[in-house]
mmCIF file of C-alpha atoms and ligand atoms in Angstrom:
data_model
loop_
_atom_site.group_PDB
_atom_site.id
_atom_site.type_symbol
_atom_site.label_atom_id
_atom_site.label_comp_id
_atom_site.label_asym_id
_atom_site.label_seq_id
_atom_site.Cartn_x
_atom_site.Cartn_y
_atom_site.Cartn_z
ATOM 1 C CA MET A 20 107.006 116.394 138.558
ATOM 2 C CA SER A 21 103.766 116.937 140.317
ATOM 3 C CA ARG A 22 101.923 114.032 141.643
ATOM 4 C CA LYS A 23 98.887 114.787 139.731
ATOM 5 C CA PHE A 24 101.121 114.796 136.409
ATOM 6 C CA ALA A 25 102.867 111.540 137.423
ATOM 7 C CA VAL A 26 99.418 109.986 137.345
ATOM 8 C CA ALA A 27 98.030 111.756 134.266
ATOM 9 C CA VAL A 28 100.925 111.082 131.813
ATOM 10 C CA PRO A 29 100.767 107.207 132.275
ATOM 11 C CA LEU A 30 97.075 107.429 131.946
ATOM 12 C CA MET A 31 97.289 109.364 128.795
ATOM 13 C CA LEU A 32 99.805 106.975 127.328
ATOM 14 C CA ALA A 33 97.563 104.098 128.166
ATOM 15 C CA VAL A 34 94.490 105.783 126.367
ATOM 16 C CA ALA A 35 96.601 106.492 123.421
ATOM 17 C CA ALA A 36 97.657 102.702 123.206
ATOM 18 C CA ILE A 37 94.113 101.690 123.361
ATOM 19 C CA THR A 38 92.819 104.128 120.757
ATOM 20 C CA ALA A 39 95.880 104.203 118.431
ATOM 21 C CA PRO A 40 94.862 102.472 115.079
ATOM 22 C CA ILE A 41 98.101 100.708 114.605
ATOM 23 C CA PRO A 42 100.006 98.388 116.920
ATOM 24 C CA ALA A 43 102.760 99.851 119.203
ATOM 25 C CA SER A 44 105.528 98.179 117.142
ATOM 26 C CA ALA A 45 104.369 99.885 113.858
ATOM 27 C CA GLU A 46 105.477 103.350 112.817
ATOM 28 C CA GLU A 47 103.867 105.746 110.423
ATOM 29 C CA ALA A 48 105.137 105.049 106.887
ATOM 30 C CA PRO A 49 107.355 107.636 105.298
ATOM 31 C CA ALA A 50 105.402 109.227 102.273
ATOM 32 C CA GLN A 51 108.200 108.423 99.948
ATOM 33 C CA LEU A 52 107.879 104.769 100.549
ATOM 34 C CA LYS A 53 104.093 104.854 100.193
ATOM 35 C CA ALA A 54 104.314 106.751 96.891
ATOM 36 C CA GLU A 55 106.745 104.087 95.659
ATOM 37 C CA ALA A 56 104.414 101.379 96.629
ATOM 38 C CA GLN A 57 101.365 103.132 95.127
ATOM 39 C CA GLY A 58 103.416 103.335 91.766
ATOM 40 C CA LEU A 59 104.239 99.641 91.789
ATOM 41 C CA VAL A 60 100.653 98.749 92.501
ATOM 42 C CA LYS A 61 99.533 100.780 89.520
ATOM 43 C CA GLU A 62 102.019 99.004 87.141
ATOM 44 C CA TYR A 63 101.127 95.598 88.688
ATOM 45 C CA ALA A 64 97.395 96.244 88.309
ATOM 46 C CA THR A 65 97.653 97.537 84.777
ATOM 47 C CA ASN A 66 99.710 94.626 83.730
ATOM 48 C CA LEU A 67 97.278 92.214 85.187
ATOM 49 C CA GLN A 68 94.419 93.959 83.610
ATOM 50 C CA THR A 69 96.130 93.982 80.237
ATOM 51 C CA VAL A 70 96.673 90.181 80.432
ATOM 52 C CA LEU A 71 93.208 89.358 81.576
ATOM 53 C CA LYS A 72 91.382 91.493 79.101
ATOM 54 C CA GLY A 73 93.593 90.213 76.184
ATOM 55 C CA ALA A 74 93.140 86.629 77.278
ATOM 56 C CA LEU A 75 89.368 86.921 77.683
ATOM 57 C CA GLN A 76 89.198 88.202 74.242
ATOM 58 C CA SER A 77 91.385 85.770 72.486
ATOM 59 C CA SER A 78 90.670 82.491 74.406
ATOM 60 C CA GLY A 79 87.339 83.091 76.352
ATOM 61 C CA PRO A 80 87.099 82.439 80.149
ATOM 62 C CA GLN A 81 88.456 78.897 80.169
ATOM 63 C CA GLY A 82 91.647 79.906 77.985
ATOM 64 C CA ALA A 83 92.059 82.988 80.309
ATOM 65 C CA VAL A 84 92.302 80.836 83.263
ATOM 66 C CA SER A 85 95.211 78.963 81.906
ATOM 67 C CA ILE A 86 96.864 82.211 80.838
ATOM 68 C CA CYS A 87 96.285 83.788 84.275
ATOM 69 C CA HIS A 88 97.746 80.624 85.892
ATOM 70 C CA GLU A 89 100.970 80.971 84.022
ATOM 71 C CA GLN A 90 101.184 84.857 83.701
ATOM 72 C CA ALA A 91 99.715 86.084 86.986
ATOM 73 C CA PRO A 92 102.489 84.752 89.270
ATOM 74 C CA GLN A 93 105.184 85.813 86.504
ATOM 75 C CA ILE A 94 104.010 89.550 86.512
ATOM 76 C CA ALA A 95 104.503 89.585 90.164
ATOM 77 C CA ALA A 96 107.806 87.890 90.090
ATOM 78 C CA ASP A 97 108.992 90.394 87.294
ATOM 79 C CA ILE A 98 108.106 93.538 89.040
ATOM 80 C CA SER A 99 109.605 92.045 92.411
ATOM 81 C CA ARG A 100 112.694 91.323 90.722
ATOM 82 C CA ARG A 101 112.975 94.796 89.078
ATOM 83 C CA SER A 102 112.101 96.790 91.888
ATOM 84 C CA GLY A 103 113.692 94.924 94.793
ATOM 85 C CA TRP A 104 110.159 94.986 96.575
ATOM 86 C CA SER A 105 108.154 91.743 97.271
ATOM 87 C CA VAL A 106 104.984 92.370 95.251
ATOM 88 C CA GLY A 107 102.031 90.068 95.076
ATOM 89 C CA ARG A 108 98.324 89.466 95.880
ATOM 90 C CA THR A 109 96.671 87.657 98.636
ATOM 91 C CA SER A 110 93.146 86.990 99.909
ATOM 92 C CA LEU A 111 91.328 85.471 102.876
ATOM 93 C CA LYS A 112 89.936 82.997 100.303
ATOM 94 C CA PRO A 113 92.733 82.238 98.083
ATOM 95 C CA ARG A 114 92.647 80.451 94.702
ATOM 96 C CA ASN A 115 96.409 79.913 94.380
ATOM 97 C CA PRO A 116 97.671 78.559 97.644
ATOM 98 C CA ALA A 117 101.044 80.060 96.885
ATOM 99 C CA SER A 118 99.119 83.361 97.527
ATOM 100 C CA ALA A 119 97.779 82.402 100.957
ATOM 101 C CA PRO A 120 98.282 85.298 103.521
ATOM 102 C CA ASP A 121 100.760 85.619 106.435
ATOM 103 C CA GLY A 122 99.467 86.593 109.826
ATOM 104 C CA TYR A 123 100.029 90.456 109.206
ATOM 105 C CA GLU A 124 98.054 90.261 105.976
ATOM 106 C CA THR A 125 95.196 88.246 107.563
ATOM 107 C CA LYS A 126 94.809 90.770 110.421
ATOM 108 C CA VAL A 127 94.679 93.640 108.005
ATOM 109 C CA MET A 128 92.355 91.966 105.772
ATOM 110 C CA LYS A 129 90.017 91.228 108.632
ATOM 111 C CA GLU A 130 90.102 94.941 109.754
ATOM 112 C CA PHE A 131 89.327 95.859 106.177
ATOM 113 C CA GLN A 132 86.396 93.389 106.097
ATOM 114 C CA ALA A 133 85.029 95.030 109.364
ATOM 115 C CA ARG A 134 85.437 98.485 107.874
ATOM 116 C CA ILE A 135 83.601 97.261 104.563
ATOM 117 C CA ALA A 136 80.729 95.748 106.801
ATOM 118 C CA LYS A 137 80.284 99.306 108.272
ATOM 119 C CA GLY A 138 79.802 100.737 104.737
ATOM 120 C CA GLU A 139 83.392 101.801 103.590
ATOM 121 C CA PRO A 140 83.837 100.964 99.922
ATOM 122 C CA ALA A 141 86.525 98.349 99.368
ATOM 123 C CA ALA A 142 88.224 100.691 96.857
ATOM 124 C CA ASN A 143 89.208 103.138 99.620
ATOM 125 C CA LEU A 144 91.082 100.750 101.820
ATOM 126 C CA VAL A 145 94.863 100.998 102.161
ATOM 127 C CA ARG A 146 97.249 100.381 104.968
ATOM 128 C CA ALA A 147 100.800 101.470 105.006
ATOM 129 C CA GLU A 148 103.242 101.120 107.903
ATOM 130 C CA ILE A 149 106.596 100.158 109.133
ATOM 131 C CA VAL A 150 106.659 96.979 111.309
ATOM 132 C CA SER A 151 109.244 94.978 113.072
ATOM 133 C CA GLN A 152 109.524 91.387 111.933
ATOM 134 C CA ASN A 153 111.881 89.188 113.766
ATOM 135 C CA GLY A 154 113.960 92.388 114.667
ATOM 136 C CA VAL A 155 113.929 93.770 111.178
ATOM 137 C CA LYS A 156 112.101 96.737 109.928
ATOM 138 C CA VAL A 157 109.940 96.155 107.039
ATOM 139 C CA PHE A 158 107.763 98.603 105.204
ATOM 140 C CA ARG A 159 104.438 96.992 104.274
ATOM 141 C CA PHE A 160 101.536 98.365 101.853
ATOM 142 C CA ILE A 161 98.364 96.662 101.574
ATOM 143 C CA LYS A 162 95.595 97.764 99.292
ATOM 144 C CA ALA A 163 92.137 96.299 98.949
ATOM 145 C CA ILE A 164 90.898 94.902 95.403
ATOM 146 C CA PRO A 165 87.303 95.262 95.036
ATOM 147 C CA THR A 166 85.353 92.674 92.813
ATOM 148 C CA GLY A 167 84.337 94.132 89.560
ATOM 149 C CA GLN A 168 81.543 92.861 87.010
ATOM 150 C CA VAL A 169 84.369 91.109 84.888
ATOM 151 C CA CYS A 170 85.710 89.239 88.015
ATOM 152 C CA LEU A 171 82.408 87.616 88.614
ATOM 153 C CA THR A 172 82.957 85.099 85.612
ATOM 154 C CA CYS A 173 85.733 83.390 87.586
ATOM 155 C CA HIS A 174 85.124 84.587 91.248
ATOM 156 C CA GLY A 175 81.361 84.999 91.473
ATOM 157 C CA THR A 176 78.443 82.936 92.815
ATOM 158 C CA GLN A 177 77.405 81.194 89.641
ATOM 159 C CA VAL A 178 80.715 80.169 87.874
ATOM 160 C CA ALA A 179 79.865 78.101 84.642
ATOM 161 C CA PRO A 180 80.376 74.355 85.317
ATOM 162 C CA GLU A 181 82.976 73.737 82.509
ATOM 163 C CA LEU A 182 84.921 76.768 83.925
ATOM 164 C CA LYS A 183 84.557 75.528 87.598
ATOM 165 C CA ALA A 184 85.968 72.085 86.491
ATOM 166 C CA LYS A 185 88.906 73.934 84.671
ATOM 167 C CA LEU A 186 89.545 75.843 87.982
ATOM 168 C CA GLN A 187 89.225 72.893 90.231
ATOM 169 C CA ALA A 188 91.761 70.919 87.865
ATOM 170 C CA LEU A 189 94.336 73.673 88.354
ATOM 171 C CA TYR A 190 93.540 74.705 91.794
ATOM 172 C CA PRO A 191 91.906 71.607 93.726
ATOM 173 C CA GLY A 192 91.756 73.869 96.883
ATOM 174 C CA ASP A 193 90.181 76.800 95.196
ATOM 175 C CA LYS A 194 88.350 79.052 97.624
ATOM 176 C CA ALA A 195 87.995 82.067 95.416
ATOM 177 C CA THR A 196 84.380 81.855 94.124
ATOM 178 C CA GLY A 197 81.141 83.163 95.831
ATOM 179 C CA PHE A 198 82.171 86.811 95.639
ATOM 180 C CA LYS A 199 79.518 89.467 94.757
ATOM 181 C CA LEU A 200 80.026 92.866 93.175
ATOM 182 C CA GLY A 201 81.869 95.244 95.415
ATOM 183 C CA ASP A 202 83.170 92.585 97.773
ATOM 184 C CA MET A 203 86.916 92.708 98.650
ATOM 185 C CA ARG A 204 88.148 90.003 96.491
ATOM 186 C CA GLY A 205 91.698 90.209 97.923
ATOM 187 C CA VAL A 206 94.527 92.725 98.335
ATOM 188 C CA PHE A 207 97.724 93.892 96.683
ATOM 189 C CA THR A 208 100.519 93.219 99.290
ATOM 190 C CA LEU A 209 103.857 94.886 98.908
ATOM 191 C CA SER A 210 106.762 94.769 101.382
ATOM 192 C CA LYS A 211 110.331 96.137 101.578
ATOM 193 C CA ARG A 212 113.122 95.511 104.216
ATOM 194 C CA LEU A 213 114.499 98.695 105.334
HETATM 195 C C1 HEC B 318 89.380 84.114 83.540
HETATM 196 C C2 HEC B 318 89.099 83.999 85.004
HETATM 197 C C3 HEC B 318 89.454 85.036 85.969
HETATM 198 C C4 HEC B 318 88.768 86.277 85.974
HETATM 199 C C5 HEC B 318 87.840 86.844 85.006
HETATM 200 C C6 HEC B 318 89.564 86.828 87.227
HETATM 201 N N1 HEC B 318 90.305 86.163 87.765
HETATM 202 FE FE1 HEC B 318 91.222 86.461 89.547
HETATM 203 N N2 HEC B 318 92.071 84.748 89.473
HETATM 204 C C7 HEC B 318 92.070 83.930 88.377
HETATM 205 C C8 HEC B 318 92.930 82.853 88.507
HETATM 206 C C9 HEC B 318 93.196 81.671 87.505
HETATM 207 C C10 HEC B 318 93.758 83.171 89.647
HETATM 208 C C11 HEC B 318 94.987 82.400 90.253
HETATM 209 C C12 HEC B 318 96.188 83.013 89.530
HETATM 210 C C13 HEC B 318 97.404 82.362 90.192
HETATM 211 O O1 HEC B 318 97.713 81.300 89.925
HETATM 212 O O2 HEC B 318 98.214 83.113 90.703
HETATM 213 C C14 HEC B 318 93.236 84.346 90.161
HETATM 214 C C15 HEC B 318 93.678 84.923 91.283
HETATM 215 C C16 HEC B 318 93.272 86.140 91.716
HETATM 216 C C17 HEC B 318 93.909 86.925 92.893
HETATM 217 C C18 HEC B 318 94.975 86.471 93.773
HETATM 218 C C19 HEC B 318 94.564 85.717 95.001
HETATM 219 C C20 HEC B 318 94.156 84.277 94.760
HETATM 220 O O3 HEC B 318 92.886 84.113 95.028
HETATM 221 O O4 HEC B 318 94.950 83.443 94.420
HETATM 222 C C21 HEC B 318 93.137 88.011 92.960
HETATM 223 C C22 HEC B 318 93.104 89.072 94.139
HETATM 224 C C23 HEC B 318 92.180 88.057 91.960
HETATM 225 N N3 HEC B 318 92.154 86.987 91.285
HETATM 226 C C24 HEC B 318 91.338 89.039 91.631
HETATM 227 C C25 HEC B 318 90.415 89.189 90.603
HETATM 228 C C26 HEC B 318 89.727 90.370 90.138
HETATM 229 C C27 HEC B 318 89.617 91.759 91.086
HETATM 230 C C28 HEC B 318 89.141 90.162 89.048
HETATM 231 C C29 HEC B 318 88.467 91.070 88.223
HETATM 232 C C30 HEC B 318 89.117 92.369 87.782
HETATM 233 C C31 HEC B 318 89.536 88.794 88.666
HETATM 234 N N4 HEC B 318 90.257 88.280 89.543
HETATM 235 C C32 HEC B 318 89.261 88.295 87.465
HETATM 236 C C33 HEC B 318 91.052 83.888 87.405
HETATM 237 C C34 HEC B 318 90.213 84.873 87.067
#
């Protein structure tokens, strides 16, 4: 190996490490896992939307809060059990404390926030990769959830007082208000041990 090459290779590796968008422990996710995750997210989102829409129509916002309180965790648990994946939602400002993020999710959501601040739409943001967790390889999939018009009733800046009281009763530490149209409300988070 020439002397010049011996210097150049470590240099190139160092540059690659600095510019790489994912940490050194992570690998690029196989397309098949990514496709499976996308399918599960679609099913999960559709089920949540169906329940929310039905609840708002039949019971109004306050009744819908109770219904979401019972059914949102159930929907995630059902899909997780059936698929063998861990399926859920999380947020930097969670409503349900059981949905609080782990370190990996926090890091990815902060990266998403920085990209949104630079003008990327929340709807486009996805991260799929294999990471090593305590020596175990895990495929992780995170997809941003934008705040739509209907979400503002319960997550916006002007939640009606009675509704706010209802939310406070069920979720005393609720952090999930103050969102504006287009903000990232949270993310879908899926993982599978490999
Ligand atoms: C009727 C009130 C209501 C509406 C409307 C509503 N949500 Fe929620 N949202 C809730 C409740 C209640 C929870 C907590 C559910 C639980 O206990 O897991 C929640 C939880 C969430 C979570 C999980 C993370 C967390 O904060 O606990 C996300 C993400 C979320 N909502 C996004 C949305 C989006 C996006 C919309 C619009 C499409 C929306 N919500 C509309 C009441 C509502």
